[in-house]
Short mmCIF file of C-alpha atoms in Angstrom, two decimals:
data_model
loop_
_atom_site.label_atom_id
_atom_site.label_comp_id
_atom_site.label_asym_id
_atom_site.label_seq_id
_atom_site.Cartn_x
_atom_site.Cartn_y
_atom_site.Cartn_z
CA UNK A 280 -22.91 -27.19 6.84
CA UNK A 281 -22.12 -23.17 7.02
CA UNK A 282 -25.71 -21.20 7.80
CA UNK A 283 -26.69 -17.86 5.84
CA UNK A 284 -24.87 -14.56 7.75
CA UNK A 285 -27.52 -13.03 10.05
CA UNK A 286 -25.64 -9.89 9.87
CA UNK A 287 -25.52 -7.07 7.33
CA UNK A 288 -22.53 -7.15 5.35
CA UNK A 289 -20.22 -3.72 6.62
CA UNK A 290 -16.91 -4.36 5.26
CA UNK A 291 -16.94 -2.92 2.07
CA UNK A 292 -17.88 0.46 3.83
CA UNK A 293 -14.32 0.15 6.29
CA UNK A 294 -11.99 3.02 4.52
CA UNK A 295 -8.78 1.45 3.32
CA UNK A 296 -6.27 1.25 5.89
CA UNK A 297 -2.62 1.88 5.82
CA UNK A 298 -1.00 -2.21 6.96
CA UNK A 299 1.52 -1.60 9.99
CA UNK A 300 5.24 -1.68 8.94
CA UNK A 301 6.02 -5.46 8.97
CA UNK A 302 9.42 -6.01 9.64
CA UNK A 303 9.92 -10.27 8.26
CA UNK A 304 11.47 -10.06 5.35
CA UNK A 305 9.24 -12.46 3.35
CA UNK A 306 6.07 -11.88 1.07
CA UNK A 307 3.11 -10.72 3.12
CA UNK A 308 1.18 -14.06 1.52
CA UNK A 309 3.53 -16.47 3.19
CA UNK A 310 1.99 -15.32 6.46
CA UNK A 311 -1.44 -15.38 5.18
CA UNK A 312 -3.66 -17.52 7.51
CA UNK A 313 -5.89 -18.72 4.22
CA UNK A 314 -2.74 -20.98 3.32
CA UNK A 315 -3.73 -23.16 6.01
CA UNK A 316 -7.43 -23.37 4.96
CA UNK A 317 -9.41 -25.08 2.21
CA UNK A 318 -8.62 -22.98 -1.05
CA UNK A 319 -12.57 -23.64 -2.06
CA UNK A 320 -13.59 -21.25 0.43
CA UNK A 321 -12.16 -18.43 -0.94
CA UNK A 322 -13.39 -19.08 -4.87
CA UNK A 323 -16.90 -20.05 -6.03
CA UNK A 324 -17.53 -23.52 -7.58
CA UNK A 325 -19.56 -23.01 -11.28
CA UNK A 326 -23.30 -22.42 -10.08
CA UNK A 327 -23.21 -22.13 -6.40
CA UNK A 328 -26.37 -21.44 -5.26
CA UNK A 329 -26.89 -17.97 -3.68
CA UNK A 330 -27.43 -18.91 -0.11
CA UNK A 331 -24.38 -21.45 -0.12
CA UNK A 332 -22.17 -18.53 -1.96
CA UNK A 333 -23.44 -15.96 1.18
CA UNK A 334 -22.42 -18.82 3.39
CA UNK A 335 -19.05 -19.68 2.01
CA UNK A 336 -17.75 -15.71 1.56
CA UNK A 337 -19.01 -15.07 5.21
CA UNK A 338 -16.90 -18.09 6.35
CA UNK A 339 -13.96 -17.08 4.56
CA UNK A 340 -14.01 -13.14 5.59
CA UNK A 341 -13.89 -14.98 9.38
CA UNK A 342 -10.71 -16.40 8.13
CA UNK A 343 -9.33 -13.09 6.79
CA UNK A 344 -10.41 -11.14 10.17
CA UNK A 345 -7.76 -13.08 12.03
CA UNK A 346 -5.09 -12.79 9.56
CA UNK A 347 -2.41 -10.46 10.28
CA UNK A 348 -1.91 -9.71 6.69
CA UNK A 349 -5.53 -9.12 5.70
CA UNK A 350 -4.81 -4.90 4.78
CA UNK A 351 -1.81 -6.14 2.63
CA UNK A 352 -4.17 -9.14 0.45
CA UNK A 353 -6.73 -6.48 0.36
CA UNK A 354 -4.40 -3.73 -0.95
CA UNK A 355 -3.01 -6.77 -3.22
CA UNK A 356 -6.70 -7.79 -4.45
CA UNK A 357 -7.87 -3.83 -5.47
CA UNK A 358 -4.07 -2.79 -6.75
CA UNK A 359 -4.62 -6.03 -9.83
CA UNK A 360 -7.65 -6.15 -9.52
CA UNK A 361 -8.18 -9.39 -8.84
CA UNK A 362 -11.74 -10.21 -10.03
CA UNK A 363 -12.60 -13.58 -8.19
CA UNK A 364 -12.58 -14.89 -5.00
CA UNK A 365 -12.91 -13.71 -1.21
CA UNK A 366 -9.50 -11.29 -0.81
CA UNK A 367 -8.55 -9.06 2.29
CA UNK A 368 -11.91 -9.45 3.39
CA UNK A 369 -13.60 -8.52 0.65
CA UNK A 370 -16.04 -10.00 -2.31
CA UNK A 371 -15.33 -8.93 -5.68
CA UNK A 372 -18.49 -6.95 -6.11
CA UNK A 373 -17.45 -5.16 -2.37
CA UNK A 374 -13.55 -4.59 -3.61
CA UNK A 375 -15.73 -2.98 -6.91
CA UNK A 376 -17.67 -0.71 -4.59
CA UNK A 377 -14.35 0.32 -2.78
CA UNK A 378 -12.59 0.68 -6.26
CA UNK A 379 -15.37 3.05 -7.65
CA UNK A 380 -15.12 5.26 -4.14
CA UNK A 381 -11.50 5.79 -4.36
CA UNK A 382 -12.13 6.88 -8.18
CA UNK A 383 -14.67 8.95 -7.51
CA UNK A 384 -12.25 10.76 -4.36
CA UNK A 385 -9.38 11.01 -6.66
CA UNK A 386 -11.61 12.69 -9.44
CA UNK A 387 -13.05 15.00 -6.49
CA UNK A 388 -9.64 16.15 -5.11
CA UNK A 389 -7.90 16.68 -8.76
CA UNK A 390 -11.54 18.95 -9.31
CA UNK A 391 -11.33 20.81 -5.86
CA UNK A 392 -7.38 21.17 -6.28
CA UNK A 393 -5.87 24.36 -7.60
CA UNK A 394 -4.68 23.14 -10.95
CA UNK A 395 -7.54 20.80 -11.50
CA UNK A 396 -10.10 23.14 -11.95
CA UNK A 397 -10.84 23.98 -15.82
CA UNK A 398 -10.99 27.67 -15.89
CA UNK A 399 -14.68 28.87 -18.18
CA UNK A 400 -13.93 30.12 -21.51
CA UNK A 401 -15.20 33.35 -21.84
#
């Protein structure tokens, strides 16, 4: 039986990484390490209860911290958006977090850049 995460839950506050070239020639998912694991680890069963949902994500981001493709599924999971399900690490309501920053950064630097500012009429 998986135990509640005594630790606070950091990840969604990593910045978005740029994933090393790879140089196999597949798709990054055929080197995913959650291929080899239960699927139901990743993706919540119809009324989990809360503690067993904390339990199961923090089981599954252990899987994605050893996969060598985890910045790629990540990328993959906020680029759809996939709205489910444990991907690159992430929870959907952490790859919501990270998908609000990175609007709220591209809004700031169109604002602070030269043509984005909206001269006053007057």
């Amino acid at each position: 039986m998986l135990h509640p995460p005594h630790q606070s839950l950091q990840v969604a506050a990593v910045p978005s990484q740029r994933a090393p070239a790879r140089e196999q020639a597949g798709p990054w998912h055929s080197e995913a390490v959650c291929r080899r694991d239960e699927a139901g680890l990743f993706f919540a069963p119809s009324k989990e209860p809360t503690a067993a949902r904390l339990a199961r994500e923090e089981a599954a981001k252990r899987v994605c911290a050893r996969c060598p493709v985890m910045v790629e599924c990540r990328e993959h999971a906020l680029l759809q958006p996939e709205p489910y399900g444990v991907w690159g690490g992430l929870t959907a309501a952490e790859r919501r977090v990270v998908l609000a920053r990175r609007r709220r950064r591209e809004m700031e630097l169109k604002a602070s850049s030269p043509g984005g500012r909206i001269a006053a009429a007057g």
